[in-house]
PDB file of C-alpha atoms in Angstrom:
ATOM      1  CA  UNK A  22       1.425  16.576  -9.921  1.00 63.00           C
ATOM      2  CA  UNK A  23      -1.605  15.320  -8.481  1.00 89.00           C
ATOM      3  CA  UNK A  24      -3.160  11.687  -8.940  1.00 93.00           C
ATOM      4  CA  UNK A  25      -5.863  11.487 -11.477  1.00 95.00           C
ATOM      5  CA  UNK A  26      -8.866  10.238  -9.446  1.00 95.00           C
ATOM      6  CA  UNK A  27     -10.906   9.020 -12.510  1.00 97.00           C
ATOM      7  CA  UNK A  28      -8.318   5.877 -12.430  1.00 97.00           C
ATOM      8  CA  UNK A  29     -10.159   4.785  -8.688  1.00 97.00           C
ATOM      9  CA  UNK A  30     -11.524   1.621  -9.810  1.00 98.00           C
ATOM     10  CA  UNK A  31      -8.938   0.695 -12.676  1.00 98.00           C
ATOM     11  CA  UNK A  32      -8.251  -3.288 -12.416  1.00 98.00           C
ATOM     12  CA  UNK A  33      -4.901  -3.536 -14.122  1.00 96.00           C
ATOM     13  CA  UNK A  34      -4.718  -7.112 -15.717  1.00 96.00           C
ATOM     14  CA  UNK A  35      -3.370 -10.355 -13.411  1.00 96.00           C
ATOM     15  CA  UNK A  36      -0.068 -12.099 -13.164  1.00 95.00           C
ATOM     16  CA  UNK A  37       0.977 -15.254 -11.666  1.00 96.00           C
ATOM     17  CA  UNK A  38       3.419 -15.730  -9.122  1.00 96.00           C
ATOM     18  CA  UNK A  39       4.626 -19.508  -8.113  1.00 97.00           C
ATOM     19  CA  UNK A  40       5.506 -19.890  -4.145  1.00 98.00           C
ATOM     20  CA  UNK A  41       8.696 -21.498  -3.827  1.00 98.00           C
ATOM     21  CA  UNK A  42       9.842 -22.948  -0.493  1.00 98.00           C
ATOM     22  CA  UNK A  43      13.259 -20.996  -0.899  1.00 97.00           C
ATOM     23  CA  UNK A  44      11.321 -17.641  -0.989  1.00 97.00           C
ATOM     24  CA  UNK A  45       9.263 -18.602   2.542  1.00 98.00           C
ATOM     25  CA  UNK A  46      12.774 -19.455   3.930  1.00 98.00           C
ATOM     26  CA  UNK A  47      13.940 -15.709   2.980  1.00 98.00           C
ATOM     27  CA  UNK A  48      11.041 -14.081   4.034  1.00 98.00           C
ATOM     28  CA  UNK A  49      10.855 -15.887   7.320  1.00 98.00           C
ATOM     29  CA  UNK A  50      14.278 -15.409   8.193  1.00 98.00           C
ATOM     30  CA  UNK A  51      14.237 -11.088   7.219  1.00 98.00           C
ATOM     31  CA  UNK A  52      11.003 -11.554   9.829  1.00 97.00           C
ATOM     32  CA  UNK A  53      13.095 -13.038  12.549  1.00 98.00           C
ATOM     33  CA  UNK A  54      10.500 -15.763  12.496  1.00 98.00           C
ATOM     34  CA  UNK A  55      11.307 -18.833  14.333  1.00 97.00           C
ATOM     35  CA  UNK A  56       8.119 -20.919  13.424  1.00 98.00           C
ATOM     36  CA  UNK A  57       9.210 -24.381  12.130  1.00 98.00           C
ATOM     37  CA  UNK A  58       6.580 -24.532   9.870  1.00 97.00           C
ATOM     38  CA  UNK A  59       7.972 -21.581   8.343  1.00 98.00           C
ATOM     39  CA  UNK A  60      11.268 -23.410   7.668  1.00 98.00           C
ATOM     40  CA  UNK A  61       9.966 -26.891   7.178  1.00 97.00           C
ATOM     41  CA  UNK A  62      11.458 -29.328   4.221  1.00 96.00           C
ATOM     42  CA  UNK A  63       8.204 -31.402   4.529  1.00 94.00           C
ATOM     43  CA  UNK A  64       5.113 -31.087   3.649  1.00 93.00           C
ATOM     44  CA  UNK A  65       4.150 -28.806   6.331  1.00 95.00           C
ATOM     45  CA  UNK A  66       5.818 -25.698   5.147  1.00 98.00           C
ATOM     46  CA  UNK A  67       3.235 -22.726   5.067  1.00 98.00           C
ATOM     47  CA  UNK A  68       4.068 -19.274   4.091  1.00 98.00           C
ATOM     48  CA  UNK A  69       3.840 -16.610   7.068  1.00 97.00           C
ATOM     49  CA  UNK A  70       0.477 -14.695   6.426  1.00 95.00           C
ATOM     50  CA  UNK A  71       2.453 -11.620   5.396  1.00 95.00           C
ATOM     51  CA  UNK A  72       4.072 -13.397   2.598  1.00 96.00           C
ATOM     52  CA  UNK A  73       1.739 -11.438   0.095  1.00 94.00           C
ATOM     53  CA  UNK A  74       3.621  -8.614   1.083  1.00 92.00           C
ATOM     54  CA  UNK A  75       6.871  -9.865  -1.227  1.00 91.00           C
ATOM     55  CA  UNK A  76       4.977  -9.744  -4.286  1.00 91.00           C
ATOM     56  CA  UNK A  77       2.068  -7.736  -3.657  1.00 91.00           C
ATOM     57  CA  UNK A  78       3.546  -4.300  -2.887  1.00 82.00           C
ATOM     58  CA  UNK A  79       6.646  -5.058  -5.658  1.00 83.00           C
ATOM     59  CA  UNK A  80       4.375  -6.335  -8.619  1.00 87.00           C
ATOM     60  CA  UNK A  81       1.064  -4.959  -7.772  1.00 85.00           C
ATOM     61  CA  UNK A  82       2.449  -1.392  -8.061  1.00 85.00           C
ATOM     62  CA  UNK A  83       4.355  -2.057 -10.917  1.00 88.00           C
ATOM     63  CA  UNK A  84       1.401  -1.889 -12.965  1.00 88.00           C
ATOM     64  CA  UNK A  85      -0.309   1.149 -11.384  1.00 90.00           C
ATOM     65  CA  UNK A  86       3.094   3.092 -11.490  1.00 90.00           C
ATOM     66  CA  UNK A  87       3.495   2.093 -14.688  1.00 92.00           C
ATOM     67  CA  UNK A  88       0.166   3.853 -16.207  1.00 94.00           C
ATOM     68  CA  UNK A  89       0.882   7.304 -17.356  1.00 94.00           C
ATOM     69  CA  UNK A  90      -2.683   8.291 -16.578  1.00 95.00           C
ATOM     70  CA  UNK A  91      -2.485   8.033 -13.054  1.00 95.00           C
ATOM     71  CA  UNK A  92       0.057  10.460 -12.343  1.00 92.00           C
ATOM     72  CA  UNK A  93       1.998   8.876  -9.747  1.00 90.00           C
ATOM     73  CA  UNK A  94       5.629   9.790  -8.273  1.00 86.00           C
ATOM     74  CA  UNK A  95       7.725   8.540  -6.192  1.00 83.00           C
ATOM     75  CA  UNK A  96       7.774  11.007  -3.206  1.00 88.00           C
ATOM     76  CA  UNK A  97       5.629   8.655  -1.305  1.00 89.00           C
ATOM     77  CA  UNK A  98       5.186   6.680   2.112  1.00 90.00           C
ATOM     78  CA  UNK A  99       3.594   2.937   2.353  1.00 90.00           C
ATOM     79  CA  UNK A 100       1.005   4.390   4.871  1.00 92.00           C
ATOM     80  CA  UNK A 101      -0.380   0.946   6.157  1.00 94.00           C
ATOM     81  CA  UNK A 102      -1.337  -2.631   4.921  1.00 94.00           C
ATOM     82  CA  UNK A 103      -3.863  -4.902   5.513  1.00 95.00           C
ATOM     83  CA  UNK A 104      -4.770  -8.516   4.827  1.00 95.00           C
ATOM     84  CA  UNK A 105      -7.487 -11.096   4.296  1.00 96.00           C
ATOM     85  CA  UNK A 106      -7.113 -14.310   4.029  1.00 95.00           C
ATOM     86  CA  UNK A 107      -8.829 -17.122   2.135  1.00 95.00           C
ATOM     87  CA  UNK A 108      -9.435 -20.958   3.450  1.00 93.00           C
ATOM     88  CA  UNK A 109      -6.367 -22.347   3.145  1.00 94.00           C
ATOM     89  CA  UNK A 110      -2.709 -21.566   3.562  1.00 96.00           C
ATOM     90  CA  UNK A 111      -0.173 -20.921   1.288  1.00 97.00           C
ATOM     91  CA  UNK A 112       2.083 -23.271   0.433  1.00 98.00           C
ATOM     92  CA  UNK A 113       5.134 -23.929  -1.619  1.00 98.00           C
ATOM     93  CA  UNK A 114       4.524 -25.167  -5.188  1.00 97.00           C
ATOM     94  CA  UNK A 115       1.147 -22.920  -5.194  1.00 97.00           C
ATOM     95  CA  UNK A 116       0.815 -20.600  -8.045  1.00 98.00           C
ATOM     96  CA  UNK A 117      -1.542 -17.684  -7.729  1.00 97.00           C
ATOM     97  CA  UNK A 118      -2.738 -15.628 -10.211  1.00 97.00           C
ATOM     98  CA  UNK A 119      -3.142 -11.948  -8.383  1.00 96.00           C
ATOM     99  CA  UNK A 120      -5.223  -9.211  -9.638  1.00 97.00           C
ATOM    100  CA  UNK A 121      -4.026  -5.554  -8.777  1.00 96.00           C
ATOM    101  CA  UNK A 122      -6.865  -2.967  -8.569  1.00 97.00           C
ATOM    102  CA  UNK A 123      -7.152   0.572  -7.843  1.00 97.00           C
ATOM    103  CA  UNK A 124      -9.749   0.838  -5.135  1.00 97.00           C
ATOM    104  CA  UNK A 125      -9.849   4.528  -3.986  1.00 97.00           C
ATOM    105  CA  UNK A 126      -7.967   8.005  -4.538  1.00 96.00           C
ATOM    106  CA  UNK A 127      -8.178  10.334  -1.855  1.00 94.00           C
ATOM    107  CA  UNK A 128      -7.195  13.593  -0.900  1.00 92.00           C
ATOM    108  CA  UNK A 129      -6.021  14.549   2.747  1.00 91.00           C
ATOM    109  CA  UNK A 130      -4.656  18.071   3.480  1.00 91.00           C
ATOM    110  CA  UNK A 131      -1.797  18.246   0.806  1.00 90.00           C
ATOM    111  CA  UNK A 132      -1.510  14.440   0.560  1.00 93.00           C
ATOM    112  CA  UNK A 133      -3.296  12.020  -1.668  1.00 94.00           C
ATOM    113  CA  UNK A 134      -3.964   8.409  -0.536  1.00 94.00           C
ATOM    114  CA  UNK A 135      -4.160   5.576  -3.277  1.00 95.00           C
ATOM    115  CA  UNK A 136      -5.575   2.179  -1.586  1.00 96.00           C
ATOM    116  CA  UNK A 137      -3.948  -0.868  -3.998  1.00 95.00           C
ATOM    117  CA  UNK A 138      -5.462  -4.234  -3.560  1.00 96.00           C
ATOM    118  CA  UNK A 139      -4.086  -7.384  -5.087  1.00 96.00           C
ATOM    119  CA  UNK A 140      -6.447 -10.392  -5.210  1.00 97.00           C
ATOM    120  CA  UNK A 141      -4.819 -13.047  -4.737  1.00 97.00           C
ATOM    121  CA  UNK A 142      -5.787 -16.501  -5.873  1.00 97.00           C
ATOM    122  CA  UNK A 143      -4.548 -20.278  -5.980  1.00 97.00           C
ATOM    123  CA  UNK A 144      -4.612 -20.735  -9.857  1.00 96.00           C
ATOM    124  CA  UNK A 145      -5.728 -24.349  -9.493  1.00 95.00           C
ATOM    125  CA  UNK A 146      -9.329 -23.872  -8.079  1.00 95.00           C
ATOM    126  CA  UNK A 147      -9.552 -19.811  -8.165  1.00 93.00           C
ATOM    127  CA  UNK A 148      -9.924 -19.441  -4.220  1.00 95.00           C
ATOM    128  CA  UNK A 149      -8.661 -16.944  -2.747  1.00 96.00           C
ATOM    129  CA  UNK A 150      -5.416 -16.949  -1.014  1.00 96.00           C
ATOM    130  CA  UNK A 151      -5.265 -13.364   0.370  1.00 95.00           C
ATOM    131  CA  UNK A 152      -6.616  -9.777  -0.642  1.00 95.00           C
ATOM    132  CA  UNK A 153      -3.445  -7.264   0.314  1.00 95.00           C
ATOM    133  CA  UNK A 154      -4.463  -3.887   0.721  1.00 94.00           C
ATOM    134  CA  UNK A 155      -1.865  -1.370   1.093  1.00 93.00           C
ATOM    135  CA  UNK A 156      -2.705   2.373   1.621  1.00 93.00           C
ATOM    136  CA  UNK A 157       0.683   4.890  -0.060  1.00 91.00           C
ATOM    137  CA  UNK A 158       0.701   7.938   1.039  1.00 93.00           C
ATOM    138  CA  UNK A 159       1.904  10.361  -1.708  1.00 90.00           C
ATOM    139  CA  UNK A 160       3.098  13.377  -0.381  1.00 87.00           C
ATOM    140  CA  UNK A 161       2.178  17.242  -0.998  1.00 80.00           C
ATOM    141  CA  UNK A 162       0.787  16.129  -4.636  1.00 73.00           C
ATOM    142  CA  UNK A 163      -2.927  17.819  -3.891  1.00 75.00           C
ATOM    143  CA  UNK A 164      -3.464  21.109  -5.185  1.00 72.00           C
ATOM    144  CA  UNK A 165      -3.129  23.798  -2.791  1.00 62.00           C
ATOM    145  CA  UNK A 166      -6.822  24.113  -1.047  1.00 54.00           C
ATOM    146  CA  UNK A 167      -5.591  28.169   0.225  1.00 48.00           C
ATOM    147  CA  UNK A 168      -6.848  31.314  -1.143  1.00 38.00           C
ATOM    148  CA  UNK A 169      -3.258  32.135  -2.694  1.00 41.00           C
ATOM    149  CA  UNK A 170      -2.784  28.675  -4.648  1.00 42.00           C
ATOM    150  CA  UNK A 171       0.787  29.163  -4.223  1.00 40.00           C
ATOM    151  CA  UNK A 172       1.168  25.982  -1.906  1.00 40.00           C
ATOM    152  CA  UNK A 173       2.018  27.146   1.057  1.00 37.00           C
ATOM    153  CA  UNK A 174       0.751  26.743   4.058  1.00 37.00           C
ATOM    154  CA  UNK A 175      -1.858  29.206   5.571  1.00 36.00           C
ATOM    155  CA  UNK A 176      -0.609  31.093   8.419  1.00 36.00           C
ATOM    156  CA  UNK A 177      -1.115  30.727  12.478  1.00 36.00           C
ATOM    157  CA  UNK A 178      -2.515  33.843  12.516  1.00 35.00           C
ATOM    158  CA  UNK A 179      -4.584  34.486  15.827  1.00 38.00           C
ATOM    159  CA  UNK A 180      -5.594  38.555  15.348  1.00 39.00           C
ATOM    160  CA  UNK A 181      -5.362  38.483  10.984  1.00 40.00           C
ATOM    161  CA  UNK A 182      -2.065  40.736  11.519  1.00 38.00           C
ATOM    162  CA  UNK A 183       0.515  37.887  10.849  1.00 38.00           C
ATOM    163  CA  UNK A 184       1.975  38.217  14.004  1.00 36.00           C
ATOM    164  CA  UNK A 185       1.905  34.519  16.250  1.00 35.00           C
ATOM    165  CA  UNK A 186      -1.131  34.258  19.051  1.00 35.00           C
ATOM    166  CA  UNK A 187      -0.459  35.671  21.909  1.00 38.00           C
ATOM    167  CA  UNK A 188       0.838  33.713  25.345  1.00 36.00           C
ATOM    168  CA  UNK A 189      -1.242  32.915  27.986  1.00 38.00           C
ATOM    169  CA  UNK A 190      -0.836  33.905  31.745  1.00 37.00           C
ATOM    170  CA  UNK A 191       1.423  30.774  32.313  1.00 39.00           C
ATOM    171  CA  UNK A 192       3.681  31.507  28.791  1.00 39.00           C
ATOM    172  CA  UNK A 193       1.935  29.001  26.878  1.00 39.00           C
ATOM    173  CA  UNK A 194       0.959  30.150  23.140  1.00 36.00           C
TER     174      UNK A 194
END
């Protein structure tokens, strides 16, 4: 089933998600992080600046997945992720109000490659907090681009007989 590309764009409506300082703890520690700030009772607790990715990725997606007019599946990859941040860190007791958004569909080979964003904001003066971009791979959901339309792959066909190209002097092929 292949992604419906007309959906590139779609902003899916916001949620809010409160930081606790229980949540930085957990994260922190499945890191292996050993930044004090990190695990701070004080005032100087900050999140780590992949922290988006524990409620980005989750709730972000939800929505997208959710929408039976984009035509996703769950034979996927995550295929990379990227952040921007805003001026300030993040903090426990914030509560951001994050926007997920569709921001390209894309077809590579058999693959198709959805870019998610989720704008992030701190709720109290709508700054942002971070913009996580993730890039998910779904896999062999294009249509088949060969002649036969059957899906498979075309053939390594050196001399258009189906046999394999031949071997070089040194037994290389």
């Amino acid at each position: 089933m292949a992604l419906n590309t007309d959906k590139a764009g779609t902003t899916y409506p916001p949620y809010t998600y409160e930081v606790s300082r229980e949540k930085i703890h957990e994260y922190a520690s499945a890191l292996g992080e050993s930044d004090p700030r990190y695990f701070s009772a004080g005032d100087d607790c900050v999140a780590p600046p992949t922290f988006a990715a524990a409620f980005t990725v989750t709730k972000g997606g939800r929505a997208a997945f959710a929408d039976p007019e984009l035509g996703a599946h769950w034979t996927l990859v995550h295929g990379s992720q990227s952040y921007a941040f805003g001026e300030r860190p993040v903090r426990p007791g914030d509560v951001l109000t994050c926007t997920p958004r569709i921001a390209d569909i894309s077809v590579r080979g058999r693959n198709e490659l959805m870019t998610m964003e989720v704008d992030c904001r701190f709720a109290d003066d709508d700054t942002r907090a971070v913009l996580s971009r993730a890039v998910i791979v779904f896999l062999g959901s294009a249509p088949a681009a060969d002649a036969g339309g059957d899906g498979s792959a075309p053939a390594a066909d050196a001399g258009g007989d189906g046999s394999a190209p031949a071997a070089d002097e040194e037994g290389a092929a």
